[in-house]
Short mmCIF file of C-alpha atoms in Angstrom, two decimals:
data_model
loop_
_atom_site.label_atom_id
_atom_site.label_comp_id
_atom_site.label_asym_id
_atom_site.label_seq_id
_atom_site.Cartn_x
_atom_site.Cartn_y
_atom_site.Cartn_z
CA MET A 1 15.11 -9.88 14.12
CA GLU A 2 14.41 -6.08 12.70
CA ALA A 3 12.06 -3.89 14.70
CA PRO A 4 8.44 -3.49 13.03
CA GLN A 5 8.62 0.20 13.01
CA TYR A 6 11.74 -0.43 10.59
CA VAL A 7 9.84 -2.52 8.21
CA ALA A 8 7.07 -0.57 7.83
CA ALA A 9 9.42 2.29 7.22
CA ARG A 10 11.34 0.38 4.56
CA VAL A 11 8.12 -0.82 2.81
CA GLN A 12 6.35 2.48 2.56
CA GLN A 13 9.66 3.79 1.50
CA ALA A 14 9.55 1.18 -1.34
CA LEU A 15 5.99 1.92 -2.38
CA ALA A 16 6.96 5.66 -2.82
CA GLU A 17 10.30 4.83 -4.63
CA ASP A 18 9.60 1.72 -7.09
CA ALA A 19 9.29 2.85 -10.61
CA ARG A 20 6.12 0.40 -10.67
CA THR A 21 4.32 1.89 -7.84
CA ASN A 22 5.15 5.52 -7.03
CA GLU A 23 2.37 5.84 -4.24
CA LEU A 24 3.04 8.03 -1.17
CA GLY A 25 -0.39 7.83 0.49
CA ILE A 26 -0.53 3.92 1.64
CA ARG A 27 -0.22 3.34 5.22
CA VAL A 28 1.62 -0.06 6.18
CA ASP A 29 1.02 -1.32 9.34
CA ILE A 30 2.48 -4.73 11.02
CA ARG A 31 1.44 -6.85 13.55
CA GLY A 32 3.25 -9.74 14.33
CA ASP A 33 4.01 -11.57 11.10
CA GLN A 34 1.15 -9.70 9.48
CA LEU A 35 2.12 -6.69 7.33
CA PHE A 36 -1.42 -4.54 6.18
CA LEU A 37 -1.45 -2.38 2.82
CA ARG A 38 -3.92 0.46 3.63
CA GLY A 39 -5.18 3.20 1.78
CA GLN A 40 -6.83 4.35 -1.83
CA VAL A 41 -5.44 3.82 -5.28
CA THR A 42 -7.26 4.49 -8.44
CA GLY A 43 -7.03 1.01 -10.55
CA ALA A 44 -6.99 -2.75 -9.50
CA GLY A 45 -3.73 -2.98 -11.51
CA GLN A 46 -1.92 -0.51 -9.27
CA ARG A 47 -2.95 -1.97 -5.86
CA GLU A 48 -1.52 -5.69 -7.36
CA ARG A 49 1.62 -4.05 -7.94
CA LEU A 50 1.63 -2.49 -4.44
CA GLY A 51 1.09 -5.98 -2.81
CA GLN A 52 4.06 -7.28 -4.99
CA VAL A 53 6.18 -4.75 -4.15
CA ALA A 54 5.58 -4.81 -0.12
CA HIS A 55 5.73 -8.72 -0.63
CA GLU A 56 9.30 -8.38 -2.33
CA VAL A 57 10.42 -6.00 0.49
CA ALA A 58 9.00 -8.11 3.39
CA PRO A 59 9.07 -11.84 2.05
CA GLU A 60 8.96 -13.06 5.59
CA LEU A 61 5.47 -11.15 6.29
CA HIS A 62 1.91 -12.22 5.57
CA VAL A 63 0.91 -9.16 3.72
CA HIS A 64 -2.90 -8.39 3.51
CA ASN A 65 -3.80 -6.12 0.92
CA GLU A 66 -6.59 -4.13 2.34
CA ILE A 67 -6.19 -0.94 -0.25
CA ASN A 68 -9.44 0.13 -1.89
CA VAL A 69 -9.54 0.81 -5.27
CA VAL A 70 -11.59 3.99 -6.23
CA GLU A 71 -12.59 5.37 -9.74
CA ALA A 72 -10.91 8.55 -10.80
CA ASN A 73 -13.01 11.48 -11.32
CA VAL A 74 -12.91 12.86 -14.70
CA PRO A 75 -10.83 15.98 -14.53
CA GLY A 76 -13.44 18.98 -14.31
CA GLU A 77 -16.52 16.94 -13.08
CA ASP A 78 -17.59 18.56 -10.25
CA GLU A 79 -17.80 16.74 -6.98
CA HIS A 80 -21.09 16.33 -5.26
CA LEU A 81 -21.01 16.22 -1.90
CA ASP A 82 -24.32 15.55 0.23
#
């Protein structure tokens, strides 16, 4: 069986290179037969696509999509940090 870090690297590469996702900032963690996706994206559709790509690359693993969907700030809008 392939070492977990190699599977994680393959999934991460697929998330970055697949035309459906092109997502670089997603963390992939593997524990046993569980694959966890973590990070933030700006739309629910993108979150679903990431889960789909991960499942296609590692169909033998149970994918846990823990990616948060955040609202994209409108360009030019100031961010207020308290």
